[in-house]
Amino acid sequence: MRRRTRIAAVSLVLALTAAGPLAAPAFATPTAAAAGAAAAQHTNGLDTQALAAALAGLPDADATAALVRVGGTDGVWRGSAGVHDLASGAPADPDARFRAGSTTKVVTAAAVLRLAAERRIDLDTPIQHYLPGLLGRQFRPITVRQLLNHTSGIPAGDSLGGTFEEVYAHRFDTLTPQRVAASAGAKQPEFCPGKKQHYLNINYTFLGLLIEKVTGHSYASEATRLVLAPAGMRDTYFPGADPRILGPHNLGYQAVEKADGTTEFLDVTEWNQADRFAAGDMISTTVDLERLVTALFRGRIVPEPQLEEMFTVPAGIKGAAYSAGLTRFEADGQVYWVKSGGRYGYNSAVAATRDLSRTLVYSVNSTDAKSEDANPVVTRIITAALK
């Protein structure tokens, strides 16, 4: 059972977003508080020793800090480890804000579904009806639902570079979501809408613009009104073009190999995320993300039948796993609905069974957060939480 759980956990990490190992840097020696993990409140059915061990040894070559919350009817556990920053070695703040990356898509999907419940958006109406002229004539009608579950066929839009070095050089530049969407709409479709599934940020860029069009207000204000406020997410916000993380936060780093073979750890905490928009610019906390998944799954944000869209993977598409804002993942016969996020310096995720018997939220300050390889710290956390 334990081996199968570990294999399932690694598969989940690889399927979402992770980071790979690098040569160990000369880290500041962590204090006992920084290296330790918080104790559980109650732990029925949880392997607390495995959870604590998952955070042991931080900071290391793979991550400088980690914040974890496991909850649900099976038990509750809270843990944090690592450092606030490499220079001081001060303990990581367990209540820190962080870049949530693509976990933003859960909020965007919920906002769209709320508007659908209010009959301000029709999920079966083409996006071309709401945003005329943004997609070229080469695109067939693409429904709002197809944007939600990544079956639109719209290709990726403009970016600020294809490598870390390129985007790092432009980290304070502003690339607007309107420009990203327009550039995608000028390209050729990847496939006929509804025939394949390809996870891309561009789908949620269009959904953010849709929210703004039908409400007449900014995406940030509507996402806050429709989702953050009802969920009680008081420490979550959308920074737009502001490169800072406001409030308490642990610094994020990217490991870069230098010409002499040594590894340099660049501070990537400040970064303009305007192009991520409704697909990934949210800043949040583990407490708030836990509130989000709990309120959402209990039907406090999105009413039925719209909520069912978040637990429905499109039929007839081989390998389809994405629903509206979430990903379906099965481990040892148990189905989890998950969403991860990765921005330079930060990996995060939410995962839960639909009945909320088990929930997991983590933020890991990965040193290579955009790598396609599995980060060992993330793998250990998921393995322990799925036991």
Short mmCIF file of C-alpha atoms in Angstrom, two decimals:
data_model
loop_
_atom_site.label_atom_id
_atom_site.label_comp_id
_atom_site.label_asym_id
_atom_site.label_seq_id
_atom_site.Cartn_x
_atom_site.Cartn_y
_atom_site.Cartn_z
CA MET A 1 0.00 0.00 0.00
CA ARG A 2 2.78 2.45 0.93
CA ARG A 3 4.67 1.77 -2.34
CA ARG A 4 1.48 2.27 -4.41
CA THR A 5 0.79 5.51 -2.56
CA ARG A 6 4.29 6.80 -3.29
CA ILE A 7 3.99 5.93 -6.98
CA ALA A 8 0.63 7.70 -7.09
CA ALA A 9 2.08 10.74 -5.35
CA VAL A 10 4.99 10.99 -7.78
CA SER A 11 2.57 10.65 -10.68
CA LEU A 12 0.51 13.50 -9.26
CA VAL A 13 3.57 15.72 -8.87
CA LEU A 14 4.70 15.03 -12.43
CA ALA A 15 1.20 15.63 -13.75
CA LEU A 16 0.98 19.03 -12.11
CA THR A 17 4.04 21.23 -11.61
CA ALA A 18 7.29 20.51 -9.82
CA ALA A 19 10.98 21.20 -9.57
CA GLY A 20 14.13 19.18 -9.88
CA PRO A 21 17.21 18.69 -7.67
CA LEU A 22 20.34 20.81 -8.00
CA ALA A 23 23.75 20.99 -6.36
CA ALA A 24 23.53 22.05 -2.74
CA PRO A 25 24.25 25.74 -2.11
CA ALA A 26 25.93 27.28 0.90
CA PHE A 27 22.74 27.94 2.87
CA ALA A 28 22.58 29.82 6.10
CA THR A 29 22.27 27.38 8.97
CA PRO A 30 18.58 27.19 9.88
CA THR A 31 17.48 27.69 13.44
CA ALA A 32 15.69 24.89 15.26
CA ALA A 33 12.42 26.71 14.72
CA ALA A 34 13.07 27.03 11.00
CA ALA A 35 13.85 23.36 10.58
CA GLY A 36 10.98 22.05 12.67
CA ALA A 37 7.36 21.36 11.74
CA ALA A 38 4.28 22.45 13.67
CA ALA A 39 2.33 19.78 15.51
CA ALA A 40 -1.15 18.63 14.59
CA GLN A 41 -4.34 19.73 16.32
CA HIS A 42 -5.92 16.32 15.85
CA THR A 43 -4.60 13.50 13.69
CA ASN A 44 -7.12 10.71 13.24
CA GLY A 45 -6.03 8.72 10.20
CA LEU A 46 -2.97 10.88 9.44
CA ASP A 47 0.67 9.77 9.51
CA THR A 48 2.05 12.77 11.38
CA GLN A 49 5.57 11.38 11.53
CA ALA A 50 5.69 11.10 7.75
CA LEU A 51 4.30 14.61 7.37
CA ALA A 52 6.92 16.04 9.73
CA ALA A 53 9.67 14.07 7.98
CA ALA A 54 8.55 15.48 4.63
CA LEU A 55 9.63 18.94 5.79
CA ALA A 56 12.85 17.91 7.52
CA GLY A 57 16.16 19.37 6.42
CA LEU A 58 14.91 22.61 4.88
CA PRO A 59 16.39 24.71 3.46
CA ASP A 60 18.14 22.43 0.99
CA ALA A 61 19.02 22.41 -2.71
CA ASP A 62 15.38 21.83 -3.71
CA ALA A 63 13.48 24.32 -1.56
CA THR A 64 14.10 27.09 0.94
CA ALA A 65 10.75 26.86 2.77
CA ALA A 66 7.53 24.85 2.89
CA LEU A 67 4.10 25.50 4.42
CA VAL A 68 1.59 22.65 4.67
CA ARG A 69 -2.00 22.24 5.84
CA VAL A 70 -3.74 18.86 5.85
CA GLY A 71 -7.36 18.84 6.89
CA GLY A 72 -10.75 17.21 6.59
CA THR A 73 -12.77 14.76 8.62
CA ASP A 74 -9.80 12.35 8.70
CA GLY A 75 -7.78 14.75 10.84
CA VAL A 76 -5.87 18.02 10.86
CA TRP A 77 -2.12 18.74 10.65
CA ARG A 78 -0.21 21.97 10.16
CA GLY A 79 3.49 22.26 9.40
CA SER A 80 6.11 24.74 8.30
CA ALA A 81 9.87 24.55 7.80
CA GLY A 82 12.76 26.36 6.19
CA VAL A 83 13.76 30.00 6.19
CA HIS A 84 12.29 33.39 5.47
CA ASP A 85 15.38 34.23 3.41
CA LEU A 86 18.77 32.69 2.75
CA ALA A 87 20.79 35.63 4.02
CA SER A 88 19.40 35.77 7.55
CA GLY A 89 18.32 32.17 8.04
CA ALA A 90 15.30 33.42 10.01
CA PRO A 91 12.47 30.89 10.34
CA ALA A 92 9.91 30.77 7.55
CA ASP A 93 6.65 32.57 8.34
CA PRO A 94 3.89 29.89 8.44
CA ASP A 95 1.25 32.53 7.62
CA ALA A 96 3.19 34.02 4.71
CA ARG A 97 1.67 35.15 1.46
CA PHE A 98 3.01 33.60 -1.74
CA ARG A 99 2.42 33.53 -5.48
CA ALA A 100 -0.32 30.95 -6.02
CA GLY A 101 0.22 30.71 -9.78
CA SER A 102 -2.33 28.63 -11.65
CA THR A 103 -4.32 27.95 -8.48
CA THR A 104 -5.85 31.27 -9.58
CA LYS A 105 -7.80 29.26 -12.15
CA VAL A 106 -9.97 27.76 -9.40
CA VAL A 107 -11.10 31.26 -8.48
CA THR A 108 -11.62 32.26 -12.11
CA ALA A 109 -13.69 29.16 -12.86
CA ALA A 110 -15.78 29.71 -9.74
CA ALA A 111 -16.40 33.35 -10.71
CA VAL A 112 -17.53 32.37 -14.21
CA LEU A 113 -19.83 29.69 -12.80
CA ARG A 114 -21.30 32.17 -10.32
CA LEU A 115 -22.10 34.49 -13.22
CA ALA A 116 -23.58 31.55 -15.10
CA ALA A 117 -25.82 30.81 -12.11
CA GLU A 118 -26.93 34.46 -12.25
CA ARG A 119 -27.65 33.99 -15.99
CA ARG A 120 -25.16 36.66 -16.97
CA ILE A 121 -23.04 34.08 -18.80
CA ASP A 122 -24.25 31.11 -20.87
CA LEU A 123 -21.70 28.28 -20.84
CA ASP A 124 -22.87 27.06 -24.26
CA THR A 125 -22.56 30.47 -25.95
CA PRO A 126 -19.42 31.07 -28.04
CA ILE A 127 -16.82 33.40 -26.59
CA GLN A 128 -16.92 35.20 -29.95
CA HIS A 129 -20.39 36.46 -28.95
CA TYR A 130 -19.07 38.07 -25.77
CA LEU A 131 -15.68 39.23 -27.09
CA PRO A 132 -16.23 39.94 -30.80
CA GLY A 133 -13.14 40.46 -32.93
CA LEU A 134 -10.65 39.00 -30.45
CA LEU A 135 -10.45 35.68 -32.30
CA GLY A 136 -9.80 35.62 -36.05
CA ARG A 137 -12.17 34.09 -38.60
CA GLN A 138 -10.01 30.97 -38.70
CA PHE A 139 -11.52 29.94 -35.34
CA ARG A 140 -14.75 28.02 -35.17
CA PRO A 141 -17.22 28.95 -32.40
CA ILE A 142 -15.67 28.21 -28.99
CA THR A 143 -18.02 27.94 -26.04
CA VAL A 144 -17.35 29.28 -22.56
CA ARG A 145 -17.45 25.70 -21.29
CA GLN A 146 -14.65 24.73 -23.70
CA LEU A 147 -12.50 27.52 -22.28
CA LEU A 148 -13.20 26.28 -18.75
CA ASN A 149 -12.09 22.71 -19.50
CA HIS A 150 -9.22 23.52 -21.89
CA THR A 151 -10.84 22.08 -25.04
CA SER A 152 -10.92 25.37 -26.98
CA GLY A 153 -8.00 24.82 -29.32
CA ILE A 154 -6.77 28.41 -28.84
CA PRO A 155 -2.94 28.46 -28.93
CA ALA A 156 -0.73 30.24 -26.42
CA GLY A 157 -0.31 33.99 -26.87
CA ASP A 158 2.70 36.27 -26.63
CA SER A 159 5.14 35.94 -23.74
CA LEU A 160 8.18 37.81 -22.49
CA GLY A 161 10.58 35.02 -23.39
CA GLY A 162 11.10 31.29 -23.68
CA THR A 163 13.88 30.78 -21.12
CA PHE A 164 14.39 31.83 -17.53
CA GLU A 165 17.15 34.22 -18.56
CA GLU A 166 14.86 35.94 -21.07
CA VAL A 167 11.86 36.36 -18.79
CA TYR A 168 14.04 37.33 -15.82
CA ALA A 169 15.44 40.22 -17.84
CA HIS A 170 11.85 41.43 -18.44
CA ARG A 171 10.47 40.64 -14.97
CA PHE A 172 9.44 44.26 -14.35
CA ASP A 173 7.88 44.80 -17.77
CA THR A 174 4.11 44.80 -18.30
CA LEU A 175 2.56 42.48 -20.88
CA THR A 176 -1.19 43.07 -20.80
CA PRO A 177 -3.72 40.22 -20.97
CA GLN A 178 -5.41 42.05 -23.86
CA ARG A 179 -2.20 41.80 -25.88
CA VAL A 180 -1.75 38.15 -24.92
CA ALA A 181 -5.30 37.31 -26.02
CA ALA A 182 -5.07 39.30 -29.25
CA SER A 183 -1.80 37.61 -30.22
CA ALA A 184 -3.34 34.18 -29.65
CA GLY A 185 -6.40 35.12 -31.67
CA ALA A 186 -4.22 36.06 -34.64
CA LYS A 187 -2.69 32.55 -34.82
CA GLN A 188 -4.10 29.33 -36.25
CA PRO A 189 -6.16 27.06 -33.98
CA GLU A 190 -4.40 24.07 -32.47
CA PHE A 191 -7.41 21.83 -33.03
CA CYS A 192 -11.16 21.86 -33.59
CA PRO A 193 -12.97 22.98 -30.40
CA GLY A 194 -14.10 20.08 -28.22
CA LYS A 195 -11.96 17.45 -29.97
CA LYS A 196 -8.88 17.51 -27.74
CA GLN A 197 -7.81 18.82 -24.35
CA HIS A 198 -4.70 20.97 -23.97
CA TYR A 199 -4.09 22.79 -20.71
CA LEU A 200 -3.06 26.38 -21.48
CA ASN A 201 -3.22 29.67 -19.60
CA ILE A 202 -4.77 31.38 -22.62
CA ASN A 203 -8.16 29.78 -21.90
CA TYR A 204 -8.34 31.57 -18.56
CA THR A 205 -6.99 34.79 -20.00
CA PHE A 206 -10.08 34.84 -22.19
CA LEU A 207 -12.29 33.98 -19.21
CA GLY A 208 -10.85 36.90 -17.24
CA LEU A 209 -11.65 39.24 -20.12
CA LEU A 210 -15.14 37.69 -20.31
CA ILE A 211 -15.75 38.46 -16.63
CA GLU A 212 -14.73 42.06 -17.21
CA LYS A 213 -16.93 42.38 -20.29
CA VAL A 214 -20.17 41.07 -18.77
CA THR A 215 -19.77 42.86 -15.42
CA GLY A 216 -18.19 46.12 -16.52
CA HIS A 217 -15.69 45.84 -13.67
CA SER A 218 -12.11 44.61 -13.33
CA TYR A 219 -11.37 40.93 -13.01
CA ALA A 220 -9.78 41.52 -9.60
CA SER A 221 -12.82 43.29 -8.16
CA GLU A 222 -15.28 40.71 -9.48
CA ALA A 223 -13.20 37.71 -8.42
CA THR A 224 -13.01 39.25 -4.96
CA ARG A 225 -16.75 39.92 -4.81
CA LEU A 226 -17.86 36.59 -6.22
CA VAL A 227 -15.30 34.22 -4.67
CA LEU A 228 -12.76 35.62 -2.22
CA ALA A 229 -15.24 37.46 0.01
CA PRO A 230 -17.77 34.57 0.29
CA ALA A 231 -14.92 32.17 1.08
CA GLY A 232 -13.44 34.46 3.74
CA MET A 233 -10.11 34.80 1.91
CA ARG A 234 -8.96 37.95 3.65
CA ASP A 235 -5.25 37.67 2.80
CA THR A 236 -5.65 36.98 -0.92
CA TYR A 237 -5.41 39.57 -3.66
CA PHE A 238 -4.50 40.13 -7.32
CA PRO A 239 -1.38 42.31 -7.79
CA GLY A 240 -1.78 43.17 -11.47
CA ALA A 241 1.38 44.98 -12.60
CA ASP A 242 2.71 45.50 -9.05
CA PRO A 243 5.81 43.28 -8.81
CA ARG A 244 5.78 43.15 -5.00
CA ILE A 245 4.18 40.68 -2.60
CA LEU A 246 2.49 42.92 -0.07
CA GLY A 247 2.43 41.83 3.56
CA PRO A 248 4.40 39.02 5.24
CA HIS A 249 6.07 36.65 2.78
CA ASN A 250 9.04 34.31 2.46
CA LEU A 251 11.49 35.13 -0.32
CA GLY A 252 11.53 33.04 -3.48
CA TYR A 253 14.69 31.94 -5.30
CA GLN A 254 15.67 30.46 -8.64
CA ALA A 255 18.79 28.30 -8.88
CA VAL A 256 20.97 29.25 -11.85
CA GLU A 257 24.12 27.40 -12.87
CA LYS A 258 27.03 29.75 -13.47
CA ALA A 259 29.78 29.36 -16.07
CA ASP A 260 32.21 28.03 -13.45
CA GLY A 261 29.81 25.21 -12.53
CA THR A 262 28.65 26.70 -9.24
CA THR A 263 25.02 27.48 -8.48
CA GLU A 264 23.73 30.99 -7.84
CA PHE A 265 20.39 31.56 -6.11
CA LEU A 266 18.67 34.61 -7.54
CA ASP A 267 15.98 36.39 -5.55
CA VAL A 268 12.87 36.23 -7.78
CA THR A 269 10.36 37.43 -5.18
CA GLU A 270 9.49 40.63 -7.04
CA TRP A 271 8.04 39.98 -10.49
CA ASN A 272 5.37 41.69 -12.60
CA GLN A 273 2.68 39.04 -13.19
CA ALA A 274 0.29 41.14 -15.32
CA ASP A 275 0.37 38.68 -18.23
CA ARG A 276 -0.71 35.84 -15.90
CA PHE A 277 -3.95 37.72 -15.11
CA ALA A 278 -6.93 35.40 -14.43
CA ALA A 279 -4.77 32.39 -15.24
CA GLY A 280 -2.18 32.84 -12.51
CA ASP A 281 -1.41 36.17 -10.84
CA MET A 282 -3.11 35.58 -7.46
CA ILE A 283 -1.23 36.01 -4.19
CA SER A 284 -2.63 33.98 -1.29
CA THR A 285 -1.91 31.99 1.89
CA THR A 286 -2.34 28.34 2.82
CA VAL A 287 -5.15 29.31 5.22
CA ASP A 288 -7.03 31.11 2.46
CA LEU A 289 -6.59 28.33 -0.08
CA GLU A 290 -7.93 25.86 2.47
CA ARG A 291 -10.92 28.15 3.00
CA LEU A 292 -11.41 28.30 -0.77
CA VAL A 293 -11.55 24.56 -1.38
CA THR A 294 -13.73 23.97 1.71
CA ALA A 295 -16.29 26.66 0.87
CA LEU A 296 -16.30 25.71 -2.79
CA PHE A 297 -16.84 21.97 -2.28
CA ARG A 298 -19.58 22.65 0.27
CA GLY A 299 -21.50 24.68 -2.30
CA ARG A 300 -21.10 28.02 -0.51
CA ILE A 301 -19.68 29.80 -3.56
CA VAL A 302 -21.04 28.10 -6.67
CA PRO A 303 -24.56 26.64 -6.50
CA GLU A 304 -25.75 23.47 -8.15
CA PRO A 305 -26.00 22.64 -11.01
CA GLN A 306 -23.11 24.92 -11.99
CA LEU A 307 -20.86 23.41 -9.30
CA GLU A 308 -21.06 20.08 -11.12
CA GLU A 309 -18.92 21.59 -13.91
CA MET A 310 -15.98 21.55 -11.51
CA PHE A 311 -16.32 17.79 -11.06
CA THR A 312 -16.99 16.92 -14.71
CA VAL A 313 -14.23 15.90 -17.10
CA PRO A 314 -15.28 16.16 -20.78
CA ALA A 315 -16.37 12.81 -22.21
CA GLY A 316 -15.08 11.30 -25.42
CA ILE A 317 -11.61 12.86 -25.24
CA LYS A 318 -8.78 10.39 -24.67
CA GLY A 319 -6.72 11.21 -21.60
CA ALA A 320 -8.92 14.14 -20.54
CA ALA A 321 -8.41 15.02 -16.86
CA TYR A 322 -9.24 18.72 -16.58
CA SER A 323 -12.63 19.99 -15.47
CA ALA A 324 -13.64 23.61 -14.87
CA GLY A 325 -10.71 24.89 -12.79
CA LEU A 326 -9.62 21.52 -11.38
CA THR A 327 -7.88 18.28 -12.31
CA ARG A 328 -9.20 14.79 -11.54
CA PHE A 329 -6.61 12.48 -9.98
CA GLU A 330 -7.13 8.97 -8.60
CA ALA A 331 -4.84 7.29 -6.04
CA ASP A 332 -5.53 3.88 -4.47
CA GLY A 333 -9.16 4.07 -5.56
CA GLN A 334 -9.67 7.53 -4.01
CA VAL A 335 -10.48 10.45 -6.31
CA TYR A 336 -8.90 13.81 -5.57
CA TRP A 337 -9.70 17.10 -7.25
CA VAL A 338 -6.56 19.18 -7.43
CA LYS A 339 -5.02 22.37 -8.79
CA SER A 340 -1.41 23.42 -8.64
CA GLY A 341 0.47 26.59 -9.41
CA GLY A 342 4.05 27.44 -10.22
CA ARG A 343 5.70 30.84 -10.52
CA TYR A 344 9.42 31.38 -10.22
CA GLY A 345 10.33 30.87 -6.56
CA TYR A 346 6.97 29.37 -5.58
CA ASN A 347 5.03 26.11 -6.04
CA SER A 348 1.61 25.63 -4.47
CA ALA A 349 -1.39 23.33 -4.72
CA VAL A 350 -4.80 22.50 -3.34
CA ALA A 351 -6.21 18.98 -3.34
CA ALA A 352 -9.32 17.46 -1.80
CA THR A 353 -11.73 14.60 -1.99
CA ARG A 354 -15.17 15.80 -2.98
CA ASP A 355 -16.57 14.93 0.46
CA LEU A 356 -13.67 16.85 2.09
CA SER A 357 -12.58 13.82 4.11
CA ARG A 358 -9.03 14.77 3.13
CA THR A 359 -7.71 18.16 2.03
CA LEU A 360 -4.16 19.27 1.30
CA VAL A 361 -2.75 22.73 0.72
CA TYR A 362 0.94 23.47 0.39
CA SER A 363 3.31 26.23 -0.61
CA VAL A 364 6.88 25.23 -1.35
CA ASN A 365 9.56 27.81 -2.14
CA SER A 366 11.12 25.64 -4.84
CA THR A 367 14.50 26.61 -6.24
CA ASP A 368 13.42 25.57 -9.74
CA ALA A 369 9.66 26.03 -9.60
CA LYS A 370 9.06 25.85 -13.37
CA SER A 371 10.93 22.59 -13.92
CA GLU A 372 9.06 19.65 -15.39
CA ASP A 373 10.81 17.25 -13.01
CA ALA A 374 9.42 16.21 -9.65
CA ASN A 375 10.58 18.31 -6.70
CA PRO A 376 11.58 15.95 -3.87
CA VAL A 377 10.04 18.14 -1.16
CA VAL A 378 6.69 18.31 -3.00
CA THR A 379 6.82 14.55 -3.60
CA ARG A 380 7.40 13.87 0.10
CA ILE A 381 4.54 16.13 1.14
CA ILE A 382 2.05 14.52 -1.25
CA THR A 383 3.21 11.00 -0.37
CA ALA A 384 2.72 11.65 3.36
CA ALA A 385 -0.62 13.41 2.89
CA LEU A 386 -2.05 10.59 0.76
CA LYS A 387 -1.20 7.84 3.25
#
